[in-house]
PDB file of C-alpha atoms in Angstrom:
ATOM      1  CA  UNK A  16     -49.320 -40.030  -6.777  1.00  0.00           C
ATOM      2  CA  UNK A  17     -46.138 -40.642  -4.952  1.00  0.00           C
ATOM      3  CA  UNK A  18     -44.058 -38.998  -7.801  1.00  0.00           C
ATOM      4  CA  UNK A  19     -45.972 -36.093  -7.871  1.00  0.00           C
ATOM      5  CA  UNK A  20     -45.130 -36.162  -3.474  1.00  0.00           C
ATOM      6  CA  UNK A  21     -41.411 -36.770  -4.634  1.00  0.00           C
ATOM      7  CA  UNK A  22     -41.606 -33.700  -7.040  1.00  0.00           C
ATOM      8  CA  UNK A  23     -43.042 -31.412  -4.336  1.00  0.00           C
ATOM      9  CA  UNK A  24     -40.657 -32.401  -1.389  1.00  0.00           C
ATOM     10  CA  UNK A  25     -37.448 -31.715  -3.861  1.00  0.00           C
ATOM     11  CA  UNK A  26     -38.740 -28.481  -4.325  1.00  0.00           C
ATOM     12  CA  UNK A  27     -38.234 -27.340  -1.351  1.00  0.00           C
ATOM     13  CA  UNK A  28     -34.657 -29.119  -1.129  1.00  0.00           C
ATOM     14  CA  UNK A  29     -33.283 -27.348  -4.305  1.00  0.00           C
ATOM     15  CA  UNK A  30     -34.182 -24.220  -3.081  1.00  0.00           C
ATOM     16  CA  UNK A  31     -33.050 -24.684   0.431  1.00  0.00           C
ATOM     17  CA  UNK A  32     -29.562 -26.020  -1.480  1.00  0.00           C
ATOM     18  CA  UNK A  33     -29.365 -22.916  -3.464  1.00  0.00           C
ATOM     19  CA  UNK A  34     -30.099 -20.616  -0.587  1.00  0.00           C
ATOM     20  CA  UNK A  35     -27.006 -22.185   0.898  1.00  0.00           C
ATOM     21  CA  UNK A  36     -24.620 -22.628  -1.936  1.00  0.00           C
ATOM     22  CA  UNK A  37     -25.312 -18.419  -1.868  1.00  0.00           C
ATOM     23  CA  UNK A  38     -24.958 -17.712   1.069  1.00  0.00           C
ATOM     24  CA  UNK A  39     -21.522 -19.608   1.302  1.00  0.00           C
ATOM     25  CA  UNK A  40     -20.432 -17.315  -1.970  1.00  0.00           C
ATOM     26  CA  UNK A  41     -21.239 -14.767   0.131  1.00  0.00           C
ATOM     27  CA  UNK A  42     -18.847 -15.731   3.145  1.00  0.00           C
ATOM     28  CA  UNK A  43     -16.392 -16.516   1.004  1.00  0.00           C
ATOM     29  CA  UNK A  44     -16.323 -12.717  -1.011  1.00  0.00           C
ATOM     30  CA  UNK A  45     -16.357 -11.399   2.386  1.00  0.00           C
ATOM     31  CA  UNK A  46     -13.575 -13.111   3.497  1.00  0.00           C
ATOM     32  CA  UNK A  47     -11.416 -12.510   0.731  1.00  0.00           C
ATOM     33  CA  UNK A  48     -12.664  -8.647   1.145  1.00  0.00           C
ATOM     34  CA  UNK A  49     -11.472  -8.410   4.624  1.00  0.00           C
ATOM     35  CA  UNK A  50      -8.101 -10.357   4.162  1.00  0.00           C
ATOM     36  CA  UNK A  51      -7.501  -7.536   1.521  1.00  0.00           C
ATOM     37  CA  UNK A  52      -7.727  -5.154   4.324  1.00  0.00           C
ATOM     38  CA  UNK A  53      -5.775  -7.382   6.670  1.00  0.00           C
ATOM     39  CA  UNK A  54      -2.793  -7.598   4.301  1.00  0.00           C
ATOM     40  CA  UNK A  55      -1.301  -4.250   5.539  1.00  0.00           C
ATOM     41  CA  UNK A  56      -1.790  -4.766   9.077  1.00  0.00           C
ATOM     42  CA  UNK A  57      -0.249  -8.058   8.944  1.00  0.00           C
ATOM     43  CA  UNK A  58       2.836  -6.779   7.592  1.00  0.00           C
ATOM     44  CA  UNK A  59       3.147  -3.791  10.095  1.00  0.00           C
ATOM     45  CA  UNK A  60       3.559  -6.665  12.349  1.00  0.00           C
ATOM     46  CA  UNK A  61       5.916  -8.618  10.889  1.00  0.00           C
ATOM     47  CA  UNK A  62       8.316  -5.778  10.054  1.00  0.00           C
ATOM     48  CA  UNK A  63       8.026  -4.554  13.678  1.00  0.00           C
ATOM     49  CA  UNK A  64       7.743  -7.167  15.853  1.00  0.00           C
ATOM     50  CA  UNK A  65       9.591  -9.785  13.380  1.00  0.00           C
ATOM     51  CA  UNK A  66      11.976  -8.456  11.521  1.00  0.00           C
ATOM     52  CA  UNK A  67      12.700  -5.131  13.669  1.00  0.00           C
ATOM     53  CA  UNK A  68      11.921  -2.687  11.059  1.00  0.00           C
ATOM     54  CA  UNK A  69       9.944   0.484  12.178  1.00  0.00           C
ATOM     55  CA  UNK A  70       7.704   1.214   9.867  1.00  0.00           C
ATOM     56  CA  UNK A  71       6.811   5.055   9.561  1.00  0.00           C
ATOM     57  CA  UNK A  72       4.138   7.269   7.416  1.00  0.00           C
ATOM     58  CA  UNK A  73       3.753  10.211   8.525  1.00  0.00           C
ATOM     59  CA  UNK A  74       4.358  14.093   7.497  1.00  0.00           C
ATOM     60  CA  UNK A  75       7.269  15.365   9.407  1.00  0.00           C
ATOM     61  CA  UNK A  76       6.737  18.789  11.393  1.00  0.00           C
ATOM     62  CA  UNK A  77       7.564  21.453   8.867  1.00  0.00           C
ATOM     63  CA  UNK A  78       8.549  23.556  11.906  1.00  0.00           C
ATOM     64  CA  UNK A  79      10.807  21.113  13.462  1.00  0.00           C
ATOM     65  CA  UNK A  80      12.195  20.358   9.850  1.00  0.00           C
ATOM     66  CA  UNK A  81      13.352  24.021   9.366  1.00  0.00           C
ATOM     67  CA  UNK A  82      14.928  24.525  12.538  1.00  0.00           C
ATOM     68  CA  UNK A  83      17.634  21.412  11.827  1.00  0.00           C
ATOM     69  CA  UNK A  84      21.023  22.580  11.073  1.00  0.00           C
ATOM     70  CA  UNK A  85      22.800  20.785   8.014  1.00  0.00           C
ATOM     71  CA  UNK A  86      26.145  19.159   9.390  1.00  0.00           C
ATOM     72  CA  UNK A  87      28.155  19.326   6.784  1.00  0.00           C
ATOM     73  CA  UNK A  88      31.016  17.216   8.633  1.00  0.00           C
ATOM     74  CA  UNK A  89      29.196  13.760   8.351  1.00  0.00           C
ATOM     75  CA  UNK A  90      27.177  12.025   5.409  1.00  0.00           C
ATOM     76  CA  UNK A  91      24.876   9.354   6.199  1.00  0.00           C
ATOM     77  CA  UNK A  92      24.118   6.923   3.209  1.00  0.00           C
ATOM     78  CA  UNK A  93      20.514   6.451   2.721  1.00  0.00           C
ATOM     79  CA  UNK A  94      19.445   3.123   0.504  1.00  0.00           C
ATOM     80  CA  UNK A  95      16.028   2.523  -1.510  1.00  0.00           C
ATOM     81  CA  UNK A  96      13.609  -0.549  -2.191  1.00  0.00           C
ATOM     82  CA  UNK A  97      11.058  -0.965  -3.544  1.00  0.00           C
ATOM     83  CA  UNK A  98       8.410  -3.973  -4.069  1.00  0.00           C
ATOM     84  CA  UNK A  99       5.067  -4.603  -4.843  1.00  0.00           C
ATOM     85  CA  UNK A 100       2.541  -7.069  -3.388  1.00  0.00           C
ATOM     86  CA  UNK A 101       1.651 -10.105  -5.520  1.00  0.00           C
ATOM     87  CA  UNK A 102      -1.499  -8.684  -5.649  1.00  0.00           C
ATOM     88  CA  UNK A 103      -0.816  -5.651  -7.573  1.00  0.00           C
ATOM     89  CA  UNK A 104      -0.286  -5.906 -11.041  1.00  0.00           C
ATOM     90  CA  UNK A 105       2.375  -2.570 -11.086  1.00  0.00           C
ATOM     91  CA  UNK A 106       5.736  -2.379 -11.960  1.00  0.00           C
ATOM     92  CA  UNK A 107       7.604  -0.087  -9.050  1.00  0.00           C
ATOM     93  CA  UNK A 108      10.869   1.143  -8.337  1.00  0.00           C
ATOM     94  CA  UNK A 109      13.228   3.558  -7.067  1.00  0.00           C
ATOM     95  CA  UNK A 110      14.920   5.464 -10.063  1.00  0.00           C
ATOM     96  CA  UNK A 111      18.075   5.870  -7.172  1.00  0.00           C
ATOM     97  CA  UNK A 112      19.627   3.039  -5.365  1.00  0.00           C
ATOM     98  CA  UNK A 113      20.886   5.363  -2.519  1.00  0.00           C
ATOM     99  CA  UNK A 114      22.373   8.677  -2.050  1.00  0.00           C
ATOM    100  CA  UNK A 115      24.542  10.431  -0.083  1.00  0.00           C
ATOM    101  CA  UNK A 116      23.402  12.627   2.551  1.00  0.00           C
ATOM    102  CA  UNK A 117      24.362  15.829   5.025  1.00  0.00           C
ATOM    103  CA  UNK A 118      22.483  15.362   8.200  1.00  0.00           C
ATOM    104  CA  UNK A 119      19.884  18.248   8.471  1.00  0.00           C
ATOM    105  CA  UNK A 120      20.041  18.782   4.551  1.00  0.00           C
ATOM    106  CA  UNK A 121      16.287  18.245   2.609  1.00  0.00           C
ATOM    107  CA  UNK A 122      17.026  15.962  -0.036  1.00  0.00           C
ATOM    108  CA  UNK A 123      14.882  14.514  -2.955  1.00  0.00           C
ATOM    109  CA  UNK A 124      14.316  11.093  -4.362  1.00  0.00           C
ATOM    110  CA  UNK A 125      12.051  10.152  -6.749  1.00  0.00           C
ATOM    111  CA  UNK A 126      10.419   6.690  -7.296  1.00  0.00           C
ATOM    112  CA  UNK A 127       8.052   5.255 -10.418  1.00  0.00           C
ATOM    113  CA  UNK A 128       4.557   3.246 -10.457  1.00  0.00           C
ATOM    114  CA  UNK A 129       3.361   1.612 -13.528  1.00  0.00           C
ATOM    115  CA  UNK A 130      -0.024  -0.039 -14.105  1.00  0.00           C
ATOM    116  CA  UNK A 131       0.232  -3.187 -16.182  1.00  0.00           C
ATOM    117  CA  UNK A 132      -3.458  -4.128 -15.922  1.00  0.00           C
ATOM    118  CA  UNK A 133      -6.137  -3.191 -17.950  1.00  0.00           C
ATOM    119  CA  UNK A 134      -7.752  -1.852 -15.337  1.00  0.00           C
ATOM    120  CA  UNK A 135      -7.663   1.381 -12.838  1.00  0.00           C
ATOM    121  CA  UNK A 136      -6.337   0.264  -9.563  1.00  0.00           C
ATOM    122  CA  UNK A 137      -5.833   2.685  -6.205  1.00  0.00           C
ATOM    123  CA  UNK A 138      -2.748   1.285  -4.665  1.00  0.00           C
ATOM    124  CA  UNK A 139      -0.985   2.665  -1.621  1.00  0.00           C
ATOM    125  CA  UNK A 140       2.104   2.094  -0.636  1.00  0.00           C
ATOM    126  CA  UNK A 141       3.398   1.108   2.954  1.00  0.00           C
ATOM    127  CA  UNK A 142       6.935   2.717   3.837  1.00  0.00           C
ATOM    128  CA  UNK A 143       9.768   1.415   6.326  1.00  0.00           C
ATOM    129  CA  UNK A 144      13.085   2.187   7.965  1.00  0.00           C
ATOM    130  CA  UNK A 145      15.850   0.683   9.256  1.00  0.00           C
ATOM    131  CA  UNK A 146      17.279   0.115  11.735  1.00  0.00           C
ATOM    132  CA  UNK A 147      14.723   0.237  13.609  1.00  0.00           C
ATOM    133  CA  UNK A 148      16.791   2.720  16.280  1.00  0.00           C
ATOM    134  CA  UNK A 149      16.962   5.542  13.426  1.00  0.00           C
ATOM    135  CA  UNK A 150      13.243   5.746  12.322  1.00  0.00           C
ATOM    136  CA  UNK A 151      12.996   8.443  14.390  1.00  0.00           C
ATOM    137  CA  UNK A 152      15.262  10.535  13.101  1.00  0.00           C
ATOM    138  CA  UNK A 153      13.883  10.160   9.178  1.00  0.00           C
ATOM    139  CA  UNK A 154      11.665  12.900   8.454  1.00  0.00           C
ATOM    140  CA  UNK A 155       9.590  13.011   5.285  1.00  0.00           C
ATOM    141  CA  UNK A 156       8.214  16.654   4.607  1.00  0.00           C
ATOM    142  CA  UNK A 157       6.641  14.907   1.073  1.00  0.00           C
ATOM    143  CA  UNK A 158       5.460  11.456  -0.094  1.00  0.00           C
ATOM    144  CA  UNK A 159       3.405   9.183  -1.864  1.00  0.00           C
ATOM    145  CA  UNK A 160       2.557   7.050   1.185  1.00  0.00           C
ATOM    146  CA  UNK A 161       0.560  10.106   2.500  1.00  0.00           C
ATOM    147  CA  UNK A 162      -1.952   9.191   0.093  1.00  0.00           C
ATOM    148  CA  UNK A 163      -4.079   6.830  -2.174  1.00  0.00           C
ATOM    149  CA  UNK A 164      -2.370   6.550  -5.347  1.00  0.00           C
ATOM    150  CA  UNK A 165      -4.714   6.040  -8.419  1.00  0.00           C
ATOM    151  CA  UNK A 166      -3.419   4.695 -11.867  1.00  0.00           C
ATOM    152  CA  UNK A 167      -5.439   4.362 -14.635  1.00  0.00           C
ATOM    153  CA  UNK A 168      -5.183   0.541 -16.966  1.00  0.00           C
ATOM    154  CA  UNK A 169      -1.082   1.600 -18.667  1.00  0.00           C
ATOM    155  CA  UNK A 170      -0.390   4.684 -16.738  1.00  0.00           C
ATOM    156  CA  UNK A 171       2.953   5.141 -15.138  1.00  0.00           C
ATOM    157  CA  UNK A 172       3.766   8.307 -12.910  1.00  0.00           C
ATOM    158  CA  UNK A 173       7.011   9.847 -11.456  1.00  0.00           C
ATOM    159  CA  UNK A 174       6.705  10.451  -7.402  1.00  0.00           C
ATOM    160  CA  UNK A 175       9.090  12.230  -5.491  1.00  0.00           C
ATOM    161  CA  UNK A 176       9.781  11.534  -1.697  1.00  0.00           C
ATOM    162  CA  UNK A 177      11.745  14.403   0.059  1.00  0.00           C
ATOM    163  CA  UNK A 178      13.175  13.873   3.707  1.00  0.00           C
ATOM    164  CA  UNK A 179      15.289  15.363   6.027  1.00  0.00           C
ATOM    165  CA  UNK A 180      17.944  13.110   8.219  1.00  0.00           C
ATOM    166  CA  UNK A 181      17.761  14.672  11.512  1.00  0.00           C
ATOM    167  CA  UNK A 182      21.546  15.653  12.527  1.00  0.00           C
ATOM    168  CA  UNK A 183      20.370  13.690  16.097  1.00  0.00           C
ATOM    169  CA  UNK A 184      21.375  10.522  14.309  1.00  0.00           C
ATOM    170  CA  UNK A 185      22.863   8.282  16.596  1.00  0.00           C
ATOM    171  CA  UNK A 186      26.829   8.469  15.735  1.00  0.00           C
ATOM    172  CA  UNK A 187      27.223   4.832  15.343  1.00  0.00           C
ATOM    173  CA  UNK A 188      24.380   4.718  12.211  1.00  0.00           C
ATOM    174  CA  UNK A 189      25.963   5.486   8.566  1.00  0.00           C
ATOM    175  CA  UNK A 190      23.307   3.715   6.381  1.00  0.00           C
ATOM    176  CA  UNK A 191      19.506   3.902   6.268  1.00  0.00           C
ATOM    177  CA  UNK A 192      17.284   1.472   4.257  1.00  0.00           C
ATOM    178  CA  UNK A 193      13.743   3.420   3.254  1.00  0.00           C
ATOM    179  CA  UNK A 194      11.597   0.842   2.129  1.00  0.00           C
ATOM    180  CA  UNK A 195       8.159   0.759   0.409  1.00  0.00           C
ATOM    181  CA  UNK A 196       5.524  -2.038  -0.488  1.00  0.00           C
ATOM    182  CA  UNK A 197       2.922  -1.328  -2.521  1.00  0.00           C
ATOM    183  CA  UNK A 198      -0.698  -3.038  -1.651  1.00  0.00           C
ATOM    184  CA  UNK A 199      -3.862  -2.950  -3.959  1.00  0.00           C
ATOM    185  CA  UNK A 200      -6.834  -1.062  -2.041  1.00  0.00           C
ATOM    186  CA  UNK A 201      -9.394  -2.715  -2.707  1.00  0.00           C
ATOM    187  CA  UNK A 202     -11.693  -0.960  -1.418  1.00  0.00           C
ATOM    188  CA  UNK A 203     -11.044   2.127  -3.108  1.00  0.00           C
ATOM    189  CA  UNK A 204     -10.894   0.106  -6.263  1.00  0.00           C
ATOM    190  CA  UNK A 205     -14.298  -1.208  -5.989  1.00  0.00           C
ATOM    191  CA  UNK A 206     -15.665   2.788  -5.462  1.00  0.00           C
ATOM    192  CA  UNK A 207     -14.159   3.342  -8.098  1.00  0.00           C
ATOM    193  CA  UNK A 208     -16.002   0.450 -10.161  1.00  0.00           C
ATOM    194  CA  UNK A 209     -18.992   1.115  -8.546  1.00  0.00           C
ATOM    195  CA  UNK A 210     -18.581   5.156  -9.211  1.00  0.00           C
ATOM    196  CA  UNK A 211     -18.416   4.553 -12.952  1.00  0.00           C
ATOM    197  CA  UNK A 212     -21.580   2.531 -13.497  1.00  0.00           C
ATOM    198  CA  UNK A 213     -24.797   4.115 -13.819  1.00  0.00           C
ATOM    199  CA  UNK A 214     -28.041   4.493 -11.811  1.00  0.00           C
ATOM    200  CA  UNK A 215     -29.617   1.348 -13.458  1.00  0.00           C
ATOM    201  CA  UNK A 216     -26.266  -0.472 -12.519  1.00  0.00           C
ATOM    202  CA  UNK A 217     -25.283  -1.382 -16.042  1.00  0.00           C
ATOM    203  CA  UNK A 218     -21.708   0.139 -17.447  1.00  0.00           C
ATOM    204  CA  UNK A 219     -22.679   2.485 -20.509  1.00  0.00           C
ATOM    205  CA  UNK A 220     -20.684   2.086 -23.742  1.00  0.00           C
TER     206      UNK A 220
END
């Protein structure tokens, strides 16, 4: 009699246990989920509140762009880096270490991405300048930071970046650093998982 009470009252326990063991897998997927969306926003504020670095991604005014003069009396020298989050199983890097630029003259740089995973990832990449005082005055009319970036498990791709240094350019600046990290979106990775199985939610052969 009192094992079959014993029986009945672990019941109950096991489940309760196994309610909670699940819903603690839960908080912890979630977590991880959001720090993957935190990851970007965390280093926006160490580059510009730490380190000084402005970071800057977005299309410069076409209008504004074509009105600049090219000052053919002064060269500014404009440096390249590029990393990749721990995260992100890619290869990338700048085919240039730096060039040599005429203020006001649109100049083109290209960069490559390789996927080492066997896997499709969307990555996107996070871009910087310094010093901090010139970010202003960098203009990019075309970039791969304007958008996701989506490699497929062992494809690499050629990007270009083209800019414009605004002739405004403090006097006293000679070199620029354009930086880029690229992050894993994870996010848009998992629509993409999620957009390649079928209705029943099985993957097809």
């Amino acid at each position: 009699m009192n094992r079959d009470i014993d029986q009945h009252e672990a019941t109950p326990r096991v489940k309760h246990d196994a309610r909670g063991i699940a819903k603690t897998a839960l908080w912890v997927v979630a977590a991880s989920f959001l720090f993957g969306f935190a990851m970007v926003p965390i280093y926006r504020i160490a580059c510009e509140h730490v380190l000084g670095i402005k970071l800057s991604g977005d299309v410069a005014d076409a209008a504004s762009v074509a009105l600049m003069e090219i000052d053919e009396s002064r060269t500014v020298t404009v440096e390249f880096i590029a990393t990749v989050n721990s995260k992100l199983p890619w290869e990338f890097k700048s085919e240039k270490s730096r060039v040599e630029v005429h203020p006001g003259a649109l100049t083109e740089v290209w960069f490559d991405a390789t996927n080492d995973s066997t896997a499709a990832i969307v990555g996107n990449a996070v871009p910087s300048v310094a010093p901090s005082e010139a970010s202003p005055y960098f203009n990019k009319t075309e970039c791969f930071c304007f958008t996701e970036q989506l490699l497929d498990a062992g494809e690499s791709r050629r990007m270009p970046v083209r800019f414009v240094v605004d002739p405004q350019l403090p006097a006293g600046v000679k070199t620029l650093t354009l930086s880029y990290t690229f992050y894993a979106n994870e996010a848009a990775t998992s629509r993409l998982s999620f957009a390649s199985l079928p209705r029943d939610g099985i993957a097809s052969n």
